[in-house]
PDB file of C-alpha atoms in Angstrom:
ATOM      1  CA  MET J   1      12.198 -17.131  19.358  1.00 90.00           C
ATOM      2  CA  MET J   2       9.712 -14.658  17.939  1.00 93.00           C
ATOM      3  CA  ASN J   3       6.098 -15.027  16.862  1.00 98.00           C
ATOM      4  CA  PHE J   4       5.017 -13.767  13.448  1.00 98.00           C
ATOM      5  CA  TYR J   5       1.672 -13.420  11.723  1.00 99.00           C
ATOM      6  CA  LYS J   6       0.976 -13.479   7.991  1.00 99.00           C
ATOM      7  CA  TYR J   7      -1.695 -11.151   6.571  1.00 99.00           C
ATOM      8  CA  GLN J   8      -2.818 -10.263   3.062  1.00 99.00           C
ATOM      9  CA  GLY J   9      -4.895  -7.454   1.598  1.00 98.00           C
ATOM     10  CA  THR J  10      -6.092  -8.249  -1.931  1.00 98.00           C
ATOM     11  CA  GLY J  11      -3.040 -10.437  -2.430  1.00 98.00           C
ATOM     12  CA  ASN J  12      -0.536  -7.868  -1.147  1.00 98.00           C
ATOM     13  CA  ASP J  13       1.006  -9.925   1.670  1.00 98.00           C
ATOM     14  CA  PHE J  14       2.922  -9.025   4.811  1.00 99.00           C
ATOM     15  CA  VAL J  15       4.801 -10.540   7.724  1.00 99.00           C
ATOM     16  CA  MET J  16       3.437  -8.914  10.894  1.00 99.00           C
ATOM     17  CA  ILE J  17       5.396  -8.737  14.138  1.00 99.00           C
ATOM     18  CA  ASP J  18       4.205  -7.440  17.505  1.00 99.00           C
ATOM     19  CA  ASN J  19       7.157  -5.273  18.528  1.00 99.00           C
ATOM     20  CA  ARG J  20       5.585  -3.522  21.509  1.00 98.00           C
ATOM     21  CA  GLU J  21       8.434  -4.781  23.688  1.00 97.00           C
ATOM     22  CA  GLY J  22      11.002  -3.423  21.222  1.00 97.00           C
ATOM     23  CA  THR J  23      12.968  -6.648  20.802  1.00 96.00           C
ATOM     24  CA  PHE J  24      12.993  -6.893  16.992  1.00 97.00           C
ATOM     25  CA  PRO J  25      16.374  -5.986  15.368  1.00 97.00           C
ATOM     26  CA  LYS J  26      15.027  -3.138  13.235  1.00 96.00           C
ATOM     27  CA  ASP J  27      18.334  -2.281  11.559  1.00 95.00           C
ATOM     28  CA  ASN J  28      18.991  -5.813  10.308  1.00 98.00           C
ATOM     29  CA  GLU J  29      18.146  -5.416   6.603  1.00 98.00           C
ATOM     30  CA  LYS J  30      19.427  -8.901   5.764  1.00 98.00           C
ATOM     31  CA  LEU J  31      17.119 -10.529   8.318  1.00 98.00           C
ATOM     32  CA  ILE J  32      14.067  -8.614   7.104  1.00 98.00           C
ATOM     33  CA  ALA J  33      14.840  -9.434   3.458  1.00 98.00           C
ATOM     34  CA  HIS J  34      15.356 -13.094   4.426  1.00 98.00           C
ATOM     35  CA  LEU J  35      11.996 -13.276   6.218  1.00 98.00           C
ATOM     36  CA  CYS J  36      10.287 -11.803   3.136  1.00 98.00           C
ATOM     37  CA  ASP J  37      12.061 -14.189   0.728  1.00 98.00           C
ATOM     38  CA  ARG J  38       9.516 -16.517  -0.896  1.00 97.00           C
ATOM     39  CA  ARG J  39      11.940 -19.421  -1.302  1.00 97.00           C
ATOM     40  CA  PHE J  40      14.206 -19.213   1.738  1.00 97.00           C
ATOM     41  CA  GLY J  41      12.008 -17.355   4.237  1.00 97.00           C
ATOM     42  CA  ILE J  42       8.354 -16.859   5.110  1.00 98.00           C
ATOM     43  CA  GLY J  43       7.557 -14.969   1.927  1.00 98.00           C
ATOM     44  CA  ALA J  44       5.940 -11.529   1.686  1.00 98.00           C
ATOM     45  CA  ASP J  45       5.872  -8.215  -0.156  1.00 98.00           C
ATOM     46  CA  GLY J  46       6.888  -6.509   3.080  1.00 98.00           C
ATOM     47  CA  LEU J  47       7.298  -6.708   6.845  1.00 99.00           C
ATOM     48  CA  ILE J  48       5.390  -4.581   9.352  1.00 99.00           C
ATOM     49  CA  LEU J  49       6.161  -3.908  13.003  1.00 99.00           C
ATOM     50  CA  LEU J  50       3.363  -2.877  15.358  1.00 99.00           C
ATOM     51  CA  GLU J  51       4.897  -0.747  18.111  1.00 99.00           C
ATOM     52  CA  ASN J  52       3.796   1.303  21.105  1.00 98.00           C
ATOM     53  CA  ASP J  53       3.350   5.055  20.767  1.00 98.00           C
ATOM     54  CA  SER J  54       2.507   7.414  23.618  1.00 98.00           C
ATOM     55  CA  GLN J  55       0.170   9.600  21.550  1.00 98.00           C
ATOM     56  CA  TYR J  56      -1.533   7.001  19.338  1.00 99.00           C
ATOM     57  CA  ASP J  57      -3.057   3.537  19.580  1.00 99.00           C
ATOM     58  CA  PHE J  58       0.083   2.156  17.941  1.00 99.00           C
ATOM     59  CA  ARG J  59       2.897   2.907  15.510  1.00 99.00           C
ATOM     60  CA  MET J  60       3.248   1.169  12.129  1.00 99.00           C
ATOM     61  CA  VAL J  61       6.790   0.625  10.835  1.00 99.00           C
ATOM     62  CA  TYR J  62       6.930  -0.725   7.280  1.00 98.00           C
ATOM     63  CA  TYR J  63       9.785  -2.424   5.412  1.00 98.00           C
ATOM     64  CA  ASN J  64       9.795  -3.466   1.767  1.00 96.00           C
ATOM     65  CA  SER J  65      10.920  -6.984   0.880  1.00 97.00           C
ATOM     66  CA  ASP J  66      14.413  -5.637   0.154  1.00 96.00           C
ATOM     67  CA  GLY J  67      14.786  -5.127   3.916  1.00 98.00           C
ATOM     68  CA  ARG J  68      14.700  -1.347   3.855  1.00 97.00           C
ATOM     69  CA  GLN J  69      12.264   0.839   5.769  1.00 97.00           C
ATOM     70  CA  SER J  70       9.996   2.512   3.261  1.00 96.00           C
ATOM     71  CA  THR J  71       7.231   5.022   2.669  1.00 94.00           C
ATOM     72  CA  MET J  72       3.565   4.403   3.457  1.00 96.00           C
ATOM     73  CA  CYS J  73       1.938   1.151   2.356  1.00 97.00           C
ATOM     74  CA  GLY J  74      -1.855   1.380   2.052  1.00 97.00           C
ATOM     75  CA  ASN J  75      -2.651  -2.324   2.023  1.00 98.00           C
ATOM     76  CA  GLY J  76      -0.134  -2.797   4.824  1.00 98.00           C
ATOM     77  CA  GLY J  77      -1.940  -0.088   6.755  1.00 98.00           C
ATOM     78  CA  ARG J  78      -5.230  -1.925   6.363  1.00 98.00           C
ATOM     79  CA  CYS J  79      -3.601  -5.199   7.428  1.00 99.00           C
ATOM     80  CA  VAL J  80      -1.925  -3.710  10.501  1.00 99.00           C
ATOM     81  CA  VAL J  81      -5.330  -2.425  11.631  1.00 99.00           C
ATOM     82  CA  ALA J  82      -6.719  -5.967  11.406  1.00 98.00           C
ATOM     83  CA  PHE J  83      -3.606  -7.218  13.232  1.00 98.00           C
ATOM     84  CA  ALA J  84      -4.068  -4.638  15.997  1.00 98.00           C
ATOM     85  CA  LYS J  85      -7.623  -5.863  16.445  1.00 98.00           C
ATOM     86  CA  GLN J  86      -6.427  -9.489  16.629  1.00 97.00           C
ATOM     87  CA  LEU J  87      -3.927  -8.500  19.342  1.00 98.00           C
ATOM     88  CA  GLY J  88      -6.613  -6.653  21.306  1.00 98.00           C
ATOM     89  CA  VAL J  89      -4.889  -3.286  20.870  1.00 98.00           C
ATOM     90  CA  ILE J  90      -8.020  -1.781  19.272  1.00 98.00           C
ATOM     91  CA  GLU J  91     -11.679  -2.669  18.778  1.00 96.00           C
ATOM     92  CA  ARG J  92     -13.473  -1.064  15.822  1.00 96.00           C
ATOM     93  CA  GLU J  93     -11.814   2.333  15.438  1.00 98.00           C
ATOM     94  CA  THR J  94      -8.240   3.533  15.646  1.00 99.00           C
ATOM     95  CA  LEU J  95      -5.896   6.454  15.251  1.00 99.00           C
ATOM     96  CA  PHE J  96      -2.337   5.312  14.557  1.00 99.00           C
ATOM     97  CA  ILE J  97       0.903   6.840  13.334  1.00 98.00           C
ATOM     98  CA  ALA J  98       2.987   5.818  10.304  1.00 98.00           C
ATOM     99  CA  ILE J  99       5.927   7.294   8.430  1.00 96.00           C
ATOM    100  CA  ASP J 100       3.702   9.765   6.541  1.00 96.00           C
ATOM    101  CA  GLY J 101       1.719  10.927   9.588  1.00 96.00           C
ATOM    102  CA  GLU J 102      -1.428   9.891  11.426  1.00 97.00           C
ATOM    103  CA  HIS J 103      -4.145   7.659  10.012  1.00 98.00           C
ATOM    104  CA  ARG J 104      -7.693   7.004  11.132  1.00 98.00           C
ATOM    105  CA  ALA J 105      -9.293   3.669  10.360  1.00 99.00           C
ATOM    106  CA  THR J 106     -12.396   1.637  11.086  1.00 99.00           C
ATOM    107  CA  ILE J 107     -12.864  -2.096  10.798  1.00 98.00           C
ATOM    108  CA  GLU J 108     -16.141  -3.897  10.222  1.00 95.00           C
ATOM    109  CA  GLY J 109     -17.496  -7.366   9.520  1.00 91.00           C
ATOM    110  CA  ASP J 110     -14.986  -9.878   8.208  1.00 85.00           C
ATOM    111  CA  ASN J 111     -11.978  -7.560   8.613  1.00 94.00           C
ATOM    112  CA  TYR J 112     -13.140  -5.023   6.033  1.00 98.00           C
ATOM    113  CA  VAL J 113     -10.976  -1.974   6.746  1.00 99.00           C
ATOM    114  CA  HIS J 114     -11.544   1.679   5.843  1.00 99.00           C
ATOM    115  CA  LEU J 115      -8.200   3.502   6.059  1.00 99.00           C
ATOM    116  CA  GLN J 116      -7.845   7.264   5.833  1.00 99.00           C
ATOM    117  CA  MET J 117      -4.936   8.262   3.627  1.00 98.00           C
ATOM    118  CA  LYS J 118      -2.898  11.476   3.618  1.00 97.00           C
ATOM    119  CA  ASN J 119      -4.239  14.509   1.757  1.00 98.00           C
ATOM    120  CA  VAL J 120      -2.997  14.984  -1.798  1.00 98.00           C
ATOM    121  CA  THR J 121      -1.994  18.574  -2.489  1.00 96.00           C
ATOM    122  CA  SER J 122      -0.419  18.210  -5.925  1.00 96.00           C
ATOM    123  CA  VAL J 123      -1.212  16.216  -9.071  1.00 98.00           C
ATOM    124  CA  GLU J 124       1.221  16.538 -11.983  1.00 97.00           C
ATOM    125  CA  GLU J 125      -0.407  15.977 -15.389  1.00 96.00           C
ATOM    126  CA  HIS J 126       1.784  14.950 -18.318  1.00 96.00           C
ATOM    127  CA  GLN J 127       1.212  13.517 -21.778  1.00 95.00           C
ATOM    128  CA  GLY J 128       0.120   9.918 -21.201  1.00 94.00           C
ATOM    129  CA  TYR J 129       0.745   9.804 -17.469  1.00 97.00           C
ATOM    130  CA  VAL J 130       0.188  11.466 -14.096  1.00 98.00           C
ATOM    131  CA  PHE J 131       2.458  11.709 -11.041  1.00 98.00           C
ATOM    132  CA  LEU J 132       1.324  12.194  -7.445  1.00 98.00           C
ATOM    133  CA  ASN J 133       2.221  11.225  -3.897  1.00 97.00           C
ATOM    134  CA  THR J 134      -0.340   9.384  -1.774  1.00 97.00           C
ATOM    135  CA  GLY J 135       2.064   8.569   1.058  1.00 95.00           C
ATOM    136  CA  SER J 136       4.348   6.966  -1.523  1.00 95.00           C
ATOM    137  CA  PRO J 137       5.287   8.336  -4.975  1.00 96.00           C
ATOM    138  CA  HIS J 138       3.231   6.983  -7.878  1.00 98.00           C
ATOM    139  CA  HIS J 139       3.498   7.190 -11.649  1.00 98.00           C
ATOM    140  CA  VAL J 140       0.101   6.465 -13.257  1.00 99.00           C
ATOM    141  CA  GLN J 141       0.434   5.328 -16.880  1.00 98.00           C
ATOM    142  CA  TRP J 142      -2.581   5.104 -19.205  1.00 98.00           C
ATOM    143  CA  VAL J 143      -2.550   2.009 -21.449  1.00 98.00           C
ATOM    144  CA  ASP J 144      -5.010   0.356 -23.840  1.00 97.00           C
ATOM    145  CA  ASP J 145      -5.053  -3.001 -22.051  1.00 97.00           C
ATOM    146  CA  VAL J 146      -3.214  -3.747 -18.796  1.00 97.00           C
ATOM    147  CA  GLU J 147      -3.357  -7.475 -19.535  1.00 96.00           C
ATOM    148  CA  THR J 148      -0.879  -7.028 -22.389  1.00 98.00           C
ATOM    149  CA  VAL J 149       1.651  -5.048 -20.323  1.00 98.00           C
ATOM    150  CA  ASP J 150       4.860  -6.808 -19.283  1.00 98.00           C
ATOM    151  CA  VAL J 151       4.769  -5.102 -15.897  1.00 98.00           C
ATOM    152  CA  LYS J 152       8.164  -6.016 -14.436  1.00 98.00           C
ATOM    153  CA  PRO J 153      10.470  -4.784 -17.240  1.00 98.00           C
ATOM    154  CA  GLU J 154       8.223  -1.901 -18.306  1.00 98.00           C
ATOM    155  CA  GLY J 155       7.693  -0.793 -14.714  1.00 98.00           C
ATOM    156  CA  ALA J 156      11.401  -1.081 -13.925  1.00 97.00           C
ATOM    157  CA  ALA J 157      12.288   1.031 -16.959  1.00 98.00           C
ATOM    158  CA  ILE J 158      10.159   3.886 -15.603  1.00 98.00           C
ATOM    159  CA  ARG J 159      11.104   3.324 -11.953  1.00 97.00           C
ATOM    160  CA  TYR J 160      14.854   3.432 -12.714  1.00 95.00           C
ATOM    161  CA  GLY J 161      14.641   5.891 -15.618  1.00 94.00           C
ATOM    162  CA  THR J 162      15.663   9.536 -15.768  1.00 93.00           C
ATOM    163  CA  LEU J 163      12.104  10.693 -15.008  1.00 94.00           C
ATOM    164  CA  TYR J 164      12.393   9.961 -11.281  1.00 96.00           C
ATOM    165  CA  ALA J 165      16.148   9.701 -10.796  1.00 90.00           C
ATOM    166  CA  ASP J 166      16.144  12.696  -8.439  1.00 89.00           C
ATOM    167  CA  LYS J 167      13.257  11.208  -6.410  1.00 86.00           C
ATOM    168  CA  GLY J 168      14.839   7.830  -5.766  1.00 90.00           C
ATOM    169  CA  GLY J 169      12.506   6.218  -8.276  1.00 94.00           C
ATOM    170  CA  SER J 170       8.739   5.814  -8.267  1.00 97.00           C
ATOM    171  CA  ASN J 171       6.133   3.106  -8.028  1.00 97.00           C
ATOM    172  CA  VAL J 172       4.491   2.558 -11.416  1.00 98.00           C
ATOM    173  CA  ASN J 173       0.809   1.846 -12.097  1.00 99.00           C
ATOM    174  CA  PHE J 174      -0.609   0.769 -15.456  1.00 99.00           C
ATOM    175  CA  VAL J 175      -4.318   1.529 -15.925  1.00 98.00           C
ATOM    176  CA  SER J 176      -6.873   0.645 -18.590  1.00 98.00           C
ATOM    177  CA  LYS J 177     -10.634   1.036 -18.921  1.00 93.00           C
ATOM    178  CA  LYS J 178     -12.926  -1.706 -20.159  1.00 85.00           C
ATOM    179  CA  ASP J 179     -16.715  -1.945 -20.015  1.00 84.00           C
ATOM    180  CA  GLY J 180     -16.897   1.069 -17.724  1.00 84.00           C
ATOM    181  CA  SER J 181     -14.487  -0.285 -15.111  1.00 93.00           C
ATOM    182  CA  PHE J 182     -10.805   0.304 -14.423  1.00 97.00           C
ATOM    183  CA  LYS J 183      -8.078  -2.311 -14.090  1.00 98.00           C
ATOM    184  CA  VAL J 184      -4.760  -1.597 -12.383  1.00 98.00           C
ATOM    185  CA  ARG J 185      -1.438  -3.425 -12.309  1.00 98.00           C
ATOM    186  CA  THR J 186       1.431  -2.085 -10.212  1.00 98.00           C
ATOM    187  CA  TYR J 187       5.213  -2.351 -10.160  1.00 98.00           C
ATOM    188  CA  GLU J 188       6.331  -1.616  -6.608  1.00 97.00           C
ATOM    189  CA  ARG J 189       9.558   0.128  -5.731  1.00 95.00           C
ATOM    190  CA  GLY J 190      11.434  -1.837  -3.057  1.00 93.00           C
ATOM    191  CA  VAL J 191       9.700  -5.063  -4.055  1.00 95.00           C
ATOM    192  CA  GLU J 192      11.091  -4.528  -7.569  1.00 96.00           C
ATOM    193  CA  ASP J 193       8.332  -6.582  -9.123  1.00 97.00           C
ATOM    194  CA  GLU J 194       4.617  -6.594  -9.791  1.00 98.00           C
ATOM    195  CA  THR J 195       2.465  -7.066  -6.700  1.00 97.00           C
ATOM    196  CA  TYR J 196      -1.091  -8.394  -6.684  1.00 97.00           C
ATOM    197  CA  SER J 197      -2.303  -4.975  -5.568  1.00 97.00           C
ATOM    198  CA  CYS J 198      -0.986  -1.731  -4.097  1.00 97.00           C
ATOM    199  CA  GLY J 199      -3.089   0.432  -1.778  1.00 97.00           C
ATOM    200  CA  THR J 200      -1.302   3.739  -2.254  1.00 97.00           C
ATOM    201  CA  GLY J 201      -1.209   2.865  -5.968  1.00 98.00           C
ATOM    202  CA  VAL J 202      -4.952   2.417  -6.449  1.00 98.00           C
ATOM    203  CA  THR J 203      -5.469   5.560  -4.360  1.00 99.00           C
ATOM    204  CA  ALA J 204      -3.235   7.432  -6.790  1.00 99.00           C
ATOM    205  CA  VAL J 205      -5.058   5.914  -9.762  1.00 99.00           C
ATOM    206  CA  ALA J 206      -8.503   6.906  -8.453  1.00 98.00           C
ATOM    207  CA  ILE J 207      -7.453  10.511  -7.906  1.00 98.00           C
ATOM    208  CA  ALA J 208      -5.658  10.633 -11.265  1.00 98.00           C
ATOM    209  CA  LEU J 209      -8.778   9.351 -13.044  1.00 98.00           C
ATOM    210  CA  TYR J 210     -10.905  12.062 -11.462  1.00 98.00           C
ATOM    211  CA  HIS J 211      -8.297  14.776 -11.950  1.00 97.00           C
ATOM    212  CA  THR J 212      -7.994  14.016 -15.668  1.00 97.00           C
ATOM    213  CA  LYS J 213     -11.805  13.910 -16.003  1.00 96.00           C
ATOM    214  CA  GLN J 214     -11.933  10.237 -16.960  1.00 96.00           C
ATOM    215  CA  THR J 215     -14.586   9.787 -14.268  1.00 96.00           C
ATOM    216  CA  LYS J 216     -16.911  12.078 -12.329  1.00 96.00           C
ATOM    217  CA  ALA J 217     -17.228   9.618  -9.463  1.00 96.00           C
ATOM    218  CA  GLN J 218     -15.610  10.393  -6.122  1.00 98.00           C
ATOM    219  CA  THR J 219     -16.059   6.819  -4.950  1.00 98.00           C
ATOM    220  CA  ILE J 220     -14.286   4.477  -7.347  1.00 98.00           C
ATOM    221  CA  THR J 221     -13.791   0.707  -7.399  1.00 98.00           C
ATOM    222  CA  LEU J 222     -10.486  -0.431  -8.884  1.00 98.00           C
ATOM    223  CA  HIS J 223      -9.860  -3.990 -10.058  1.00 98.00           C
ATOM    224  CA  THR J 224      -6.448  -5.496  -9.244  1.00 98.00           C
ATOM    225  CA  ARG J 225      -5.020  -8.993  -9.696  1.00 97.00           C
ATOM    226  CA  GLY J 226      -5.709  -9.669  -6.014  1.00 98.00           C
ATOM    227  CA  GLY J 227      -9.270  -8.344  -5.916  1.00 97.00           C
ATOM    228  CA  ASP J 228     -11.228  -5.104  -5.726  1.00 98.00           C
ATOM    229  CA  LEU J 229     -10.389  -2.019  -3.686  1.00 98.00           C
ATOM    230  CA  GLN J 230     -12.537   1.063  -3.199  1.00 98.00           C
ATOM    231  CA  VAL J 231     -11.233   4.611  -2.981  1.00 99.00           C
ATOM    232  CA  SER J 232     -13.323   7.621  -1.939  1.00 99.00           C
ATOM    233  CA  PHE J 233     -12.302  11.264  -1.596  1.00 99.00           C
ATOM    234  CA  ASP J 234     -13.448  14.894  -1.567  1.00 98.00           C
ATOM    235  CA  ARG J 235     -12.124  17.550  -3.927  1.00 97.00           C
ATOM    236  CA  VAL J 236     -11.540  20.768  -1.974  1.00 95.00           C
ATOM    237  CA  ALA J 237     -10.261  23.564  -4.223  1.00 92.00           C
ATOM    238  CA  GLU J 238      -7.039  22.138  -5.695  1.00 90.00           C
ATOM    239  CA  GLU J 239      -6.563  19.501  -2.998  1.00 97.00           C
ATOM    240  CA  TYR J 240      -7.948  16.027  -2.364  1.00 99.00           C
ATOM    241  CA  LYS J 241      -9.016  15.385   1.215  1.00 98.00           C
ATOM    242  CA  ASN J 242     -10.930  12.843   3.290  1.00 98.00           C
ATOM    243  CA  ILE J 243      -9.356  10.087   1.189  1.00 99.00           C
ATOM    244  CA  TYR J 244     -10.268   6.542   2.221  1.00 99.00           C
ATOM    245  CA  LEU J 245      -8.915   3.237   0.958  1.00 99.00           C
ATOM    246  CA  SER J 246     -11.293   0.356   1.701  1.00 99.00           C
ATOM    247  CA  GLY J 247     -11.000  -3.395   1.296  1.00 98.00           C
ATOM    248  CA  SER J 248     -10.530  -6.751   2.939  1.00 97.00           C
ATOM    249  CA  ALA J 249      -7.544  -7.501   5.203  1.00 98.00           C
ATOM    250  CA  GLN J 250      -7.201 -11.175   6.087  1.00 98.00           C
ATOM    251  CA  PHE J 251      -5.175 -13.197   8.576  1.00 98.00           C
ATOM    252  CA  VAL J 252      -3.530 -16.151   6.793  1.00 98.00           C
ATOM    253  CA  PHE J 253      -1.390 -18.036   9.329  1.00 98.00           C
ATOM    254  CA  GLU J 254       1.025 -17.603  12.225  1.00 98.00           C
ATOM    255  CA  GLY J 255       4.313 -19.200  13.205  1.00 98.00           C
ATOM    256  CA  VAL J 256       7.504 -18.903  15.208  1.00 97.00           C
ATOM    257  CA  ILE J 257      10.906 -17.595  14.104  1.00 92.00           C
ATOM    258  CA  LYS J 258      13.613 -19.573  15.916  1.00 88.00           C
TER     259      LYS J 258
END
């Protein structure tokens, strides 16, 4: 038997497991995919293990819903901070380690989490799109209206296309501007579908918007299907530093895996 906890951050949902005793079968891709299955399992975009680490408050280990360990997940990072608080591992501030390095975070009020993301050292501008890595690789595609985009097939075509074949594919974000605000829809690699929001994705979008001079703001609110997320950053020479992803991270329910 094993306890699990369900969390969501702007609709991006995760199965959380306290693995500080190291009992979870981490190499069992079929089990992880089964737990994330929305019809035959618990249902989630991914699974996150919270583990002990001698140098940090905890270690975050993230798996996509296909059962494979993956690159950094921003919304998952915010949710694991809220989970760590629920477990009593942290109080209001934390320094934890993930696959892309260390992350600082603070939590306030009703589980509103500010998560520091990795620095971005390179932004590739192309005709109609931008590519950058915010802990995970992201293609940012400019469109007239995200509501008219058929995200799953169009995202898959880019994700599996020749553009990123040598990178193992990319996450794909579609972005449009309306009435002075920006809407984002994301196709996530490893989920292989649209998710209600993507933390590393909106982080990539915010930096891409600034880099291409579509906004002068260095604190930007992005609208996703699951709600609003805020991204702030500093431009230092050609790099982007002090990047923070902020938004709600909510506990949904808990249960037991038998």
